Coordinates of C-alpha atoms in Angstrom, one line a residue:
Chain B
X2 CA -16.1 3.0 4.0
X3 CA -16.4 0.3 6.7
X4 CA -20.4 0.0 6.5
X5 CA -21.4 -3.6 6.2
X6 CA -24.0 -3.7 3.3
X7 CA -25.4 -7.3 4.5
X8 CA -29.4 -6.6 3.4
X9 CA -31.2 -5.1 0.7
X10 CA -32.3 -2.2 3.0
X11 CA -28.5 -1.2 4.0
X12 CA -28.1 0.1 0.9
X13 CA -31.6 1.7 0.6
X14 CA -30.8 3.9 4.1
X15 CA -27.6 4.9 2.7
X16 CA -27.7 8.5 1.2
X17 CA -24.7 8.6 -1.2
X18 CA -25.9 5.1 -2.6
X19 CA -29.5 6.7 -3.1
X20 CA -27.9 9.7 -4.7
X21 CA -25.9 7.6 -6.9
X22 CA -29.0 6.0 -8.3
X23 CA -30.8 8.8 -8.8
X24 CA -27.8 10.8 -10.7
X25 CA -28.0 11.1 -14.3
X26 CA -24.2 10.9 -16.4
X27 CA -21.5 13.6 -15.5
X28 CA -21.8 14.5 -11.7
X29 CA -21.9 10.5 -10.6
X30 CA -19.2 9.5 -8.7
X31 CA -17.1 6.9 -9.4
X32 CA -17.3 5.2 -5.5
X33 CA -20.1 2.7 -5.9
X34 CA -18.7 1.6 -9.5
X35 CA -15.5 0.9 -7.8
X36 CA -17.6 -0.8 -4.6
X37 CA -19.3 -3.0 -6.7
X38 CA -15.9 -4.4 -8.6
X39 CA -14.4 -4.8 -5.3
X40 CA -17.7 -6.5 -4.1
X41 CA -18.6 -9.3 -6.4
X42 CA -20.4 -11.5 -4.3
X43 CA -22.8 -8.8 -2.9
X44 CA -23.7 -7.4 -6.6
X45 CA -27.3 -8.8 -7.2
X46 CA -27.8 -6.9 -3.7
X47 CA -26.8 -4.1 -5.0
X48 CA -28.9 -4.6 -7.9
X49 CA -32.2 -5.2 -6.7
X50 CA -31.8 -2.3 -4.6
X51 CA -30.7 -0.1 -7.4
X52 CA -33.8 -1.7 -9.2
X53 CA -36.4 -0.7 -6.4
X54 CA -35.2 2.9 -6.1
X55 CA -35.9 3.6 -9.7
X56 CA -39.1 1.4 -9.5
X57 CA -40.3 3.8 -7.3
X58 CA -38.6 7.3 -9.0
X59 CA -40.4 6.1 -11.7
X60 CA -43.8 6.6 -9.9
X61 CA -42.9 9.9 -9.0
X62 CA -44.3 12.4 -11.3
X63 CA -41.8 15.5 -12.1
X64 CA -43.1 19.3 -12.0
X65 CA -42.8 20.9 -14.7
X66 CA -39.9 23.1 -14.3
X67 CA -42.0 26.0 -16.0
X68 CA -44.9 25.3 -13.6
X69 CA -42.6 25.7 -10.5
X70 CA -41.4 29.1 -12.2
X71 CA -44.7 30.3 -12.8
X72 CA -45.9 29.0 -9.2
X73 CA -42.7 31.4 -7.9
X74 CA -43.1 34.4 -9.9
X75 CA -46.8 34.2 -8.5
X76 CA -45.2 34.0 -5.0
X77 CA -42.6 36.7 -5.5
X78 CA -45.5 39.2 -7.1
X79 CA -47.5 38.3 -3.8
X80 CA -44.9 39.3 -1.6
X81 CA -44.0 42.8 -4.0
X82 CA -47.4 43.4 -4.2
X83 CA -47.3 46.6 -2.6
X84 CA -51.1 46.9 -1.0
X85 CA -50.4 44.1 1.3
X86 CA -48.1 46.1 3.5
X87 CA -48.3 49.6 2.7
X88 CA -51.5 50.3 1.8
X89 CA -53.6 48.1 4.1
X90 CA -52.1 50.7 7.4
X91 CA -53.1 53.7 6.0
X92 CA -56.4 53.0 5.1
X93 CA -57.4 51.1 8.3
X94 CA -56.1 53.8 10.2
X95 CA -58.2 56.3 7.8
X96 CA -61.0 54.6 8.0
X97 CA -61.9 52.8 10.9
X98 CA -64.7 51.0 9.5
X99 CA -62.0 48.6 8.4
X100 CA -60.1 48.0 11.7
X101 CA -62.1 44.7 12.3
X102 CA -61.5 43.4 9.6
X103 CA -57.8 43.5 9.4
X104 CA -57.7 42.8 13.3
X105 CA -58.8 39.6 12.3
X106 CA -56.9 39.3 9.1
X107 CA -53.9 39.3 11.4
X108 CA -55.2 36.0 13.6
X109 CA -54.0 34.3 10.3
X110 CA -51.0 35.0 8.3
X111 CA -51.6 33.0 5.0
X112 CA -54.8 34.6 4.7
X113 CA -53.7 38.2 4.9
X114 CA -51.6 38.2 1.8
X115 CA -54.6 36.1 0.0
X116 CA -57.2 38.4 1.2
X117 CA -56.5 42.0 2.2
X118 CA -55.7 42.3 -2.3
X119 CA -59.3 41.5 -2.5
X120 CA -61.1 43.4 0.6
X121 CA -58.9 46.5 0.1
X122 CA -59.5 46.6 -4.1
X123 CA -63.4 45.8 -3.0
X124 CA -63.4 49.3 0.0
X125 CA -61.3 51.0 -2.3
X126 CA -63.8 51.0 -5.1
X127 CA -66.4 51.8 -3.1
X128 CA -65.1 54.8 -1.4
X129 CA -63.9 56.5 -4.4
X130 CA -67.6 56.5 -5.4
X131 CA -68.6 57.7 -1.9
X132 CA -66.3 59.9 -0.8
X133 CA -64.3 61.5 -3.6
X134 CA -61.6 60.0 -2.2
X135 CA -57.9 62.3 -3.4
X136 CA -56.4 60.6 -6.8
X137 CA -53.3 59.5 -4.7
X138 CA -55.8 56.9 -3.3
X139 CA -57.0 55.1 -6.4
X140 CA -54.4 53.1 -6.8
X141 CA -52.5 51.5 -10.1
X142 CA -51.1 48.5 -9.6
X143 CA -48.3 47.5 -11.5
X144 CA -46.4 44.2 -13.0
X145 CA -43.5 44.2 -15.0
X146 CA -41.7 41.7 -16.8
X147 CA -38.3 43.2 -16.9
X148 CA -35.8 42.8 -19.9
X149 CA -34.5 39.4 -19.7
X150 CA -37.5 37.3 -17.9
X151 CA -40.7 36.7 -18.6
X152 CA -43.6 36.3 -16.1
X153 CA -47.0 34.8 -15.2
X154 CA -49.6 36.5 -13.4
X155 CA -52.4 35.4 -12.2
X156 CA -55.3 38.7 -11.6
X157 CA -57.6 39.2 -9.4
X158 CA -60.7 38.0 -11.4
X159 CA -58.8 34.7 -12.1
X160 CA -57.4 35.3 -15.4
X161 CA -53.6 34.9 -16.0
X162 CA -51.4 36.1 -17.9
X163 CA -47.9 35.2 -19.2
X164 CA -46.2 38.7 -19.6
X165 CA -42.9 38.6 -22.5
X166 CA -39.9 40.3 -21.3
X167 CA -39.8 44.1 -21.5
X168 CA -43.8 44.8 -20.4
X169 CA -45.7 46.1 -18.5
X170 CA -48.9 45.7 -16.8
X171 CA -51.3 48.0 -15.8
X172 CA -54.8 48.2 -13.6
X173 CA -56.7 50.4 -11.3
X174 CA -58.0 49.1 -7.7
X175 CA -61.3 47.2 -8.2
X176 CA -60.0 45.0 -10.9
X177 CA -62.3 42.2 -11.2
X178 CA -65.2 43.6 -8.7
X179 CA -66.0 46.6 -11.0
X180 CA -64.1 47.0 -13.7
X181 CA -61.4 44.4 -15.6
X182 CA -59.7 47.0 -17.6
X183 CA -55.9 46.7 -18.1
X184 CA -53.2 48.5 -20.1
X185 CA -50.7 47.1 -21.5
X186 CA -47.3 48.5 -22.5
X187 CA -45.2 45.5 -24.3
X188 CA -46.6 41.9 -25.3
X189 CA -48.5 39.6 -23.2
X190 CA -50.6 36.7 -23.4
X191 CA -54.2 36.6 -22.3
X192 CA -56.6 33.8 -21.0
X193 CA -59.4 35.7 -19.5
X194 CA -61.6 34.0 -17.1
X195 CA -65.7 34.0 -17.7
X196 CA -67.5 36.4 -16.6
X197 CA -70.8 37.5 -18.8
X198 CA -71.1 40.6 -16.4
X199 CA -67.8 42.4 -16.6
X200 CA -65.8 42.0 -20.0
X201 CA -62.8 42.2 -20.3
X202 CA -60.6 45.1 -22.1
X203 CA -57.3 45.3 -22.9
X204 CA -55.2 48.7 -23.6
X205 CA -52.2 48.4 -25.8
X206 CA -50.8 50.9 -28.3
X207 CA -53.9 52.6 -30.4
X208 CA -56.2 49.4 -29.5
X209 CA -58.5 48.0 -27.3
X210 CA -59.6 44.3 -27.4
X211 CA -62.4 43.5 -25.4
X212 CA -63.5 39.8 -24.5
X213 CA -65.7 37.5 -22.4
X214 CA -63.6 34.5 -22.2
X215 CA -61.1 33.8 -24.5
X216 CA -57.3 33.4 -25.1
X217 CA -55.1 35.8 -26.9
X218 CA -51.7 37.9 -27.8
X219 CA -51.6 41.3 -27.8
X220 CA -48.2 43.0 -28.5
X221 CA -48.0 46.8 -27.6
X222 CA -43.9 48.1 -27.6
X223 CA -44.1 51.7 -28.1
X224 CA -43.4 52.4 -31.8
X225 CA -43.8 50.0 -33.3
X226 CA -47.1 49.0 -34.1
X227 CA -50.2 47.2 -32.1
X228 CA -51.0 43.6 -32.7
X229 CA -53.6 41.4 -31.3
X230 CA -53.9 37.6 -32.1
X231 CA -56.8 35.7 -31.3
X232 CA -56.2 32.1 -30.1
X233 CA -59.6 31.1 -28.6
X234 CA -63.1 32.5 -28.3
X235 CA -64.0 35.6 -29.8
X236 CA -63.2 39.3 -29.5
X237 CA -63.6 42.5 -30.6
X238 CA -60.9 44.7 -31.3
X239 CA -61.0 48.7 -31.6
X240 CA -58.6 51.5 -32.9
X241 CA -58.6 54.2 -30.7
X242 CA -56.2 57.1 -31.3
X243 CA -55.1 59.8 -29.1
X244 CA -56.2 62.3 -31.4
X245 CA -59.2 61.2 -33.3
X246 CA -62.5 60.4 -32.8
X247 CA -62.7 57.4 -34.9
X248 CA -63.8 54.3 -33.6
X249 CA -63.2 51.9 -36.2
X250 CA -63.5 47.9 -35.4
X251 CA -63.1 44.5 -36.2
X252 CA -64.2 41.4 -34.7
X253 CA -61.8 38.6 -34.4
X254 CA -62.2 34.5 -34.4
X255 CA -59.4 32.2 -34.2
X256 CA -56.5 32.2 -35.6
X257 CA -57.5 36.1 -36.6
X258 CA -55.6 39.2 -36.2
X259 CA -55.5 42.6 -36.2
X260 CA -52.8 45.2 -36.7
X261 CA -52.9 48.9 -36.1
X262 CA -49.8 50.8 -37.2
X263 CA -49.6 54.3 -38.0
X264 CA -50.8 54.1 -41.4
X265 CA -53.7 51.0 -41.4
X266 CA -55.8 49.1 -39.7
X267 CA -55.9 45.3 -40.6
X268 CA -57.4 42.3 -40.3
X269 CA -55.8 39.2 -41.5
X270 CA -54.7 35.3 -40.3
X271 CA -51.9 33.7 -38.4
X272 CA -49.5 31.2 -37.7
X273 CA -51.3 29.3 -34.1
X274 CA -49.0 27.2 -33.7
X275 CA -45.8 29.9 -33.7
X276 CA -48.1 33.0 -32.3
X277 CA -47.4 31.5 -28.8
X278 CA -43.7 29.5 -28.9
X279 CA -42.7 32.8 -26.6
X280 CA -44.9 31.7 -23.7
X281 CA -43.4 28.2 -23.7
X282 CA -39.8 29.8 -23.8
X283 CA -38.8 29.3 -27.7
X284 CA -37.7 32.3 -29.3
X285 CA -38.6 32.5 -32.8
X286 CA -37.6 34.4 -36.3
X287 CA -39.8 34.1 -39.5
X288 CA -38.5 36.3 -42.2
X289 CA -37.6 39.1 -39.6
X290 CA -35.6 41.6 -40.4
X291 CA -32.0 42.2 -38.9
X292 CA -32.8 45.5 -37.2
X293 CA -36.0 44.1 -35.9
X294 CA -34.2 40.6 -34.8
X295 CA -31.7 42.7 -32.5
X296 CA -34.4 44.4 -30.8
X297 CA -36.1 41.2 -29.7
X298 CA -32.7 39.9 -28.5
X299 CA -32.4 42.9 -26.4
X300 CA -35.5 42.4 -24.7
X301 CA -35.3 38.6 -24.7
X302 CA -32.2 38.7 -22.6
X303 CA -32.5 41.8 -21.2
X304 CA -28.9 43.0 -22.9
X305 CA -27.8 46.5 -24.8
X306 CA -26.7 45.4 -28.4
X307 CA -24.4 47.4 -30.1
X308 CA -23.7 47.0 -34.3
X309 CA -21.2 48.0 -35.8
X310 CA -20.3 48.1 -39.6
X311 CA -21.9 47.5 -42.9
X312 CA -24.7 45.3 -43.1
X313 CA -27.1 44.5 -45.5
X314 CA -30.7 45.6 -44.6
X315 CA -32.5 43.1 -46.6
X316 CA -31.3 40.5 -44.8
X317 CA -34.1 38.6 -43.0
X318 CA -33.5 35.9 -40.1
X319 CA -35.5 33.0 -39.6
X320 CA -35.0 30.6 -36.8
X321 CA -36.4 28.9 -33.6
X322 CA -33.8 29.0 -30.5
X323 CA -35.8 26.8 -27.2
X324 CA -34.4 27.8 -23.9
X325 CA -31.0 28.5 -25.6
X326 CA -28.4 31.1 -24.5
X327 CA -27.6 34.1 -26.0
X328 CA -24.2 32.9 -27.3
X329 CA -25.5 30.2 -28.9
X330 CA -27.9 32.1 -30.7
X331 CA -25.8 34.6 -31.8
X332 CA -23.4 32.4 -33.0
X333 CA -26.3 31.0 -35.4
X334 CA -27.0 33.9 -36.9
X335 CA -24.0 35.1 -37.0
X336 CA -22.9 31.9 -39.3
X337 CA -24.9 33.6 -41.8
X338 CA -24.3 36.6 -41.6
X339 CA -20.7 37.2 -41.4
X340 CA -20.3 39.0 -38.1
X341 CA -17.9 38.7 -35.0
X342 CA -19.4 39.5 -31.8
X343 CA -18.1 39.9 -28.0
X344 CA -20.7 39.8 -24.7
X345 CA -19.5 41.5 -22.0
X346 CA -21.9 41.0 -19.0
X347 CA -24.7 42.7 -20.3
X348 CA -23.3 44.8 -23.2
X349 CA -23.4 43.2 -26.7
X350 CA -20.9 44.5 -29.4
X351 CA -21.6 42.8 -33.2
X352 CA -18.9 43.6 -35.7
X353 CA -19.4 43.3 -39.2
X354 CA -17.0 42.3 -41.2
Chain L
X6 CA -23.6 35.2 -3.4
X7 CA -23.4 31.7 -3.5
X8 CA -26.3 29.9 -1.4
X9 CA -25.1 26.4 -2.5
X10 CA -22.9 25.6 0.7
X11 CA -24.9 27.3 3.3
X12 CA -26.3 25.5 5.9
X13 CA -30.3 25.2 6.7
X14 CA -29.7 27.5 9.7
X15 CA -27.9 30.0 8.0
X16 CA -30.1 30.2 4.9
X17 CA -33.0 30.9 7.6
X18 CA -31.0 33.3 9.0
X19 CA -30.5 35.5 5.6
X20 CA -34.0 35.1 5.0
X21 CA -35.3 36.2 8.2
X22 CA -33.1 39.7 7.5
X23 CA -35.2 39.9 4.3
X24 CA -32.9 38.0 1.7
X25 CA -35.0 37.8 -1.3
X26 CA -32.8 35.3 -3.1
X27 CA -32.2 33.1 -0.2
X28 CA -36.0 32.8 0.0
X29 CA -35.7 31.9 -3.5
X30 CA -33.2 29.5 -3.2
X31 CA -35.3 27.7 0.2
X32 CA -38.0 27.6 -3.0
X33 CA -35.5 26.1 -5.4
X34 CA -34.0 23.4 -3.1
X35 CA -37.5 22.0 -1.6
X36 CA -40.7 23.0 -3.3
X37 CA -39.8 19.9 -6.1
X38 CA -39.9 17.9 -3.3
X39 CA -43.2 19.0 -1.5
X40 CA -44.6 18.6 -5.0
X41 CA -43.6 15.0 -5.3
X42 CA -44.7 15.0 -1.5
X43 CA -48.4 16.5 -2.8
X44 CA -48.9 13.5 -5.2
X45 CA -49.2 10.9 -2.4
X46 CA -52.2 13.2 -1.3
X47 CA -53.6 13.7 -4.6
X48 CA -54.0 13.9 -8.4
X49 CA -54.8 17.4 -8.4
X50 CA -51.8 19.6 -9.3
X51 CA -53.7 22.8 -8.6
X52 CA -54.1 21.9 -5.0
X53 CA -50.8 21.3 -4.4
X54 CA -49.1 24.3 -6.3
X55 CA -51.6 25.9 -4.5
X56 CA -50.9 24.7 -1.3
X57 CA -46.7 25.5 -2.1
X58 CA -47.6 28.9 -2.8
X59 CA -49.3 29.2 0.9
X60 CA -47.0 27.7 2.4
X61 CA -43.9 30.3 0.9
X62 CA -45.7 32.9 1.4
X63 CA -46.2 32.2 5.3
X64 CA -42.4 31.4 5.6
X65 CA -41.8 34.6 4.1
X66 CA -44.5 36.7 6.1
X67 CA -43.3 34.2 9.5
X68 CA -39.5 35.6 8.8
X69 CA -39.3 37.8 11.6
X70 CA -41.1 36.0 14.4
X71 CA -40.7 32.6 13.9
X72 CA -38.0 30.3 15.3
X73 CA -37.2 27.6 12.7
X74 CA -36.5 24.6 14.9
X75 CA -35.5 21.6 12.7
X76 CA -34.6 22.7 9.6
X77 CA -36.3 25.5 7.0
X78 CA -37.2 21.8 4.9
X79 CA -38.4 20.1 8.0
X80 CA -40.7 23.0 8.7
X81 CA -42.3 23.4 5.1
X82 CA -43.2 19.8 4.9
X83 CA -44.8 19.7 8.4
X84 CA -46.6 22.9 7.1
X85 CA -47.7 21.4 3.7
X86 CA -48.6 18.3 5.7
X87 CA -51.0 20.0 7.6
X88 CA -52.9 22.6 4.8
X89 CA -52.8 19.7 1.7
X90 CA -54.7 17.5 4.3
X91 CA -56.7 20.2 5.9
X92 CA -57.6 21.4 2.5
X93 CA -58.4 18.3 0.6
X94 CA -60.8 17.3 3.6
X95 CA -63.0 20.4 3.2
X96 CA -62.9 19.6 -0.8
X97 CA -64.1 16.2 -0.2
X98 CA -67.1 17.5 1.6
X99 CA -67.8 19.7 -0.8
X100 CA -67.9 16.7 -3.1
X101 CA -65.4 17.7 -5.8
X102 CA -64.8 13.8 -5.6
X103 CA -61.9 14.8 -8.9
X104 CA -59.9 16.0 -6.2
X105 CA -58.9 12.7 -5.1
X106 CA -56.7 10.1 -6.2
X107 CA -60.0 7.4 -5.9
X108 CA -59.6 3.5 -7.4
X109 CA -60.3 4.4 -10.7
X110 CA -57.3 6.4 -10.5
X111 CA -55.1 4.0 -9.8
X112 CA -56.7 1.8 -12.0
X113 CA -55.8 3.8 -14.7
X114 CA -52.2 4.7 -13.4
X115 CA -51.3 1.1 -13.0
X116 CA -52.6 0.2 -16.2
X117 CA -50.5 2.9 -17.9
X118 CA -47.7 1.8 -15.8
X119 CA -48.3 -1.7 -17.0
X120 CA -47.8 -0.5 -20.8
X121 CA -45.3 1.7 -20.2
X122 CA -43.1 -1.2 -18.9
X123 CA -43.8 -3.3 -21.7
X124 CA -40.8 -4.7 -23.3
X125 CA -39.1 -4.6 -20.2
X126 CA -38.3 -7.1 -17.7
X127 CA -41.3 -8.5 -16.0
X128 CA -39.4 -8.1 -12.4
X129 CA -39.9 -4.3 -13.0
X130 CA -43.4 -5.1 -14.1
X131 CA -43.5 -6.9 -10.7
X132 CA -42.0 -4.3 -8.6
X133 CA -44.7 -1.3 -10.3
X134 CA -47.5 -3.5 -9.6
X135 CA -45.9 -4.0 -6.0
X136 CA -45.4 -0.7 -5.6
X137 CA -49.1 -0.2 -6.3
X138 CA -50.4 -2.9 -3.3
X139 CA -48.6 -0.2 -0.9
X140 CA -50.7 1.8 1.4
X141 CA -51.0 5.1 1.0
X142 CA -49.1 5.4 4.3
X143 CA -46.2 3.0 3.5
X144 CA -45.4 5.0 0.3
X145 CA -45.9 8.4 2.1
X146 CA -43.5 7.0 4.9
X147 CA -41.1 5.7 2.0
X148 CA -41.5 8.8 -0.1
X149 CA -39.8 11.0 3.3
X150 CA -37.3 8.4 3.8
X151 CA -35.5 7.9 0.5
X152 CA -36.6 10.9 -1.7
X153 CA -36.9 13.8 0.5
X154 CA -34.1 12.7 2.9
X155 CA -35.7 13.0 5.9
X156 CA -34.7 11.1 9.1
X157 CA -36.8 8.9 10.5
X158 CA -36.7 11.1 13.8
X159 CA -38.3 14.0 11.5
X160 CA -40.6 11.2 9.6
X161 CA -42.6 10.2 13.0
X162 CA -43.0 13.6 14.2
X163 CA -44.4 14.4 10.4
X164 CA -46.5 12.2 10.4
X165 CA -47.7 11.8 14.1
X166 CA -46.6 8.6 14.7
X167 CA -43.9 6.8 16.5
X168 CA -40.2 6.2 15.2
X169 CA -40.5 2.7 15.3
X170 CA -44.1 2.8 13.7
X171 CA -42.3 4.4 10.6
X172 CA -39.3 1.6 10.5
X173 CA -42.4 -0.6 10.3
X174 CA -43.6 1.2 7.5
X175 CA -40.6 1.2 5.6
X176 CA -39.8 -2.1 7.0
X177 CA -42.6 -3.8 5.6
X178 CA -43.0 -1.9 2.5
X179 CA -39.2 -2.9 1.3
X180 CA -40.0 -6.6 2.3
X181 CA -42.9 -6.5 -0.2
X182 CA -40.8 -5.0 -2.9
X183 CA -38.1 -7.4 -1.9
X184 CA -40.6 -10.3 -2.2
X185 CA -41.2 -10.0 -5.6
X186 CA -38.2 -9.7 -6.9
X187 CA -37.0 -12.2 -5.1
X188 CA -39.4 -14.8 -6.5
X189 CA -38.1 -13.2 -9.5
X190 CA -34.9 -14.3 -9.6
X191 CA -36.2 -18.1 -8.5
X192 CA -37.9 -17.9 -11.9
X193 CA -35.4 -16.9 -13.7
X194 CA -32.8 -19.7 -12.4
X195 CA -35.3 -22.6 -12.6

């Protein structure tokens, strides 16, 4: 390099100086290390201006990198959200009472994606009441967390949700205007916004749990059971099977849950803190069974896990794995389990020995 | 496919034929920075996400039509520019004076920059509570220039000034930084 650093600022405009400040360990290159022992007399240059650029990183504030995901996954369901584009033609072109409108949703792009969600659920409400509309019309909308990732939605009454891998979520048109009912097929994490007028009900498995505004967990995977955990606020949870009348409830407070399987019906308390480690990424076993442990890692990273030979089936895992890969946690439990195991792509084999 | 060595026109290009990932990528490689970008306008991390999200959401819905001039990166911070600001002056009327990033804020920033630099050296003391005097201008102009990499060509047209107006900024902003640390050194060596 020929560049004269003669001032403070000559190493400040200089781009591969700034980046090597601002690298951390491995990836730094070796070419201002190697500057600086064949600069001497310019080092307390080079200094200071290190010293300013990390004066002033240090006033820079970091998103958190869950935050930006969240912020993302909201874009991304935005753009999939398939009433912006499809629907919003045929009904303005059904019913022309509507043209206006979306003439002049078109003046302004970033307010047709933010708005036609709400005026279309809002019209489509109210003609199904007015006009019979056809069944096709009504329309479910859908979110899924596939196997493998995890999710946060925000709905259209203001409530989010953080959906675990494997789910799915489930509501008609009108969702927050005149209804906030949603189904829920898988586990997901609630924090309902406030509204004293509409309240807010949640189908999963043979329950419902109905709140104002409050936070909690309900897990819904087909067979195996319905569980709703109460982390704030109160709510009120009912069995409702397929095939019976019976309305039995309970009413839950914090750190209260409920469990319907196919047998019972019951109340009892919970761990807070470890209810929610999901939502924040951490992957947790207490006392699980093995069968039960495999499923999870299934869904977790969205692979096909295949075992083969004897195992013991009282064997119970416990463990916490944050943000870790699926190698590494299989290599825990597999260090006290006795197993071999092979991934390949997205297919699992585990090999006991 | 690998997005890592394409070049700003090209990634427009695949996202303007409806390349989901490459829009997620564009996301990936700048909306850290417009965040960072969002905290010289204010405190409040809901407006800016909020902003981001508006702002992605046009680029994607803008594919088709729009001619990306600059740069994809150029054109999302002159975007963000424009909503955080347009969108922070109707809040401001509205009153929600939390919004804001007022005295007391920085009152109570500097003062927990203060004790999270205890028991270092008092130069970097120095430089935080420098860094502080700025104006909200200089640090926006500095911000551009050595974080997000932009020239200073892209800078003045950002922020509707002249080029040399921003090497002012910068200009001056550095000499302040400089100045402490200078009288640092003359301290240290008496």
């Amino acid at each position: 390099m020929n560049k004269q650093f003669e001032h403070i600022e000559d190493f400040l405009e200089d781009s591969s100086f700034r980046s090597w400040v601002f690298s951390k360990g491995t990836m730094r290159s070796l070419f201002w290390e190697t500057w600086l022992k064949d600069n001497p007399n310019k080092s307390e240059m080079f200094y200071e201006a290190k010293e300013i650029l990390l004066a002033l990183d240090e006033e820079e504030e970091d998103w958190d990198e869950r935050d930006q995901i969240h912020l993302f996954t909201a874009i991304s369901a935005q753009i999939d959200s398939p009433q912006v584009e499809n629907t919003s033609s045929r009904i303005s072109e059904k019913y022309t009472i509507n043209r206006p409108r979306f003439i002049w949703l078109k003046v302004s792009m970033i307010l047709l994606v933010m708005v036609v969600g709400a005026v279309l659920i809002g019209s489509a409400g109210l003609f199904s009441v007015e006009e019979n509309m056809p069944k096709e019309e009504v329309a479910w909308i859908s979110k899924y967390a596939l196997p493998g990732e995890k999710k946060k939605v925000r709905l259209p009454d203001g409530s989010t949700v953080i959906m675990n891998s494997a789910s799915e979520l489930k509501y008609m048109t009108g969702f927050g205007e005149t209804h906030r009912d949603i189904f829920l097929d898988g586990e997901s994490f609630f924090e309902v916004a406030k509204d004293t007028v509409l309240p807010f009900r949640v189908y999963g498995g043979d329950l419902m749990t109905e709140a104002v505004g409050t936070a909690f967990n309900v897990k819904a995977f087909a067979g195996e059971g319905t569980q709703v955990k109460l982390v704030e606020g109160k709510v009120k949870v009912e069995l409702k099977r397929v095939d019976q009348a019976e309305k039995d409830r309970v009413y839950l407070t914090r750190g209260e849950q409920a469990f319907a399987s196919e047998e019972a019906f019951t109340k009892g308390k919970f761990d807070l803190e470890k209810a929610l480690l999901w939502t924040e990424g951490t992957l947790s076993f207490d006392d699980i069974p093995f069968k039960e442990v495999i499923t999870s890692l299934e869904r977790w990273y969205g692979v096909e896990i295949a075992v083969e030979g004897k195992q013991s089936s009282l064997q119970k895992v416990s463990g916490e794995f944050h943000k870790d890969n699926l190698e590494n946690v299989l290599k825990s439990i597999a260090y006290s389990f006795h197993f071999d195991f092979r991934i390949q792509e997205k297919q699992v084999f585990i090999q006991f020995n | 496919m690998n997005y890592e060595g394409l070049s700003d026109g090209q990634l427009w290009m695949l996202i303007s034929a409806d390349d989901r990932k490459a829009f997620g990528y564009s996301f990936k490689l700048y909306s850290k920075d417009l965040f960072r970008y969002g905290r010289k306008f204010t405190e409040a991390k809901e407006v800016i996400e909020d902003v981001i999200q508006d702002v992605y959401l046009d680029l994607w819905n803008k594919r088709k039509g729009t001619q990306i001039q600059q740069s994809i990166k150029f054109y999302l911070f002159t975007a963000f520019r424009r909503e955080i600001i347009k969108r922070l002056s109707k809040l401001r009327k509205q009153e929600s004076m939390d919004y804001f990033s007022p005295e007391a804020l920085l009152e109570a920033s500097y003062l927990e920059g203060l004790i999270k630099q205890q028991g270092e050296r008092e130069s970097n003391q120095r430089l935080h509570s420098a860094i502080l005097r700025l104006s909200e201008r200089q640090r926006e102009a500095v911000y551009l220039r050595y974080f997000a990499d932009l020239s200073n060509q892209e800078i003045a047209k950002l922020m509707g000034i002249s080029v040399e107006s921003v090497y002012n900024l910068i200009f001056k902003s550095i000499k302040l930084l400089k100045g402490v640390m200078v009288n640092d050194v003359q301290y240290q060596s008496k």
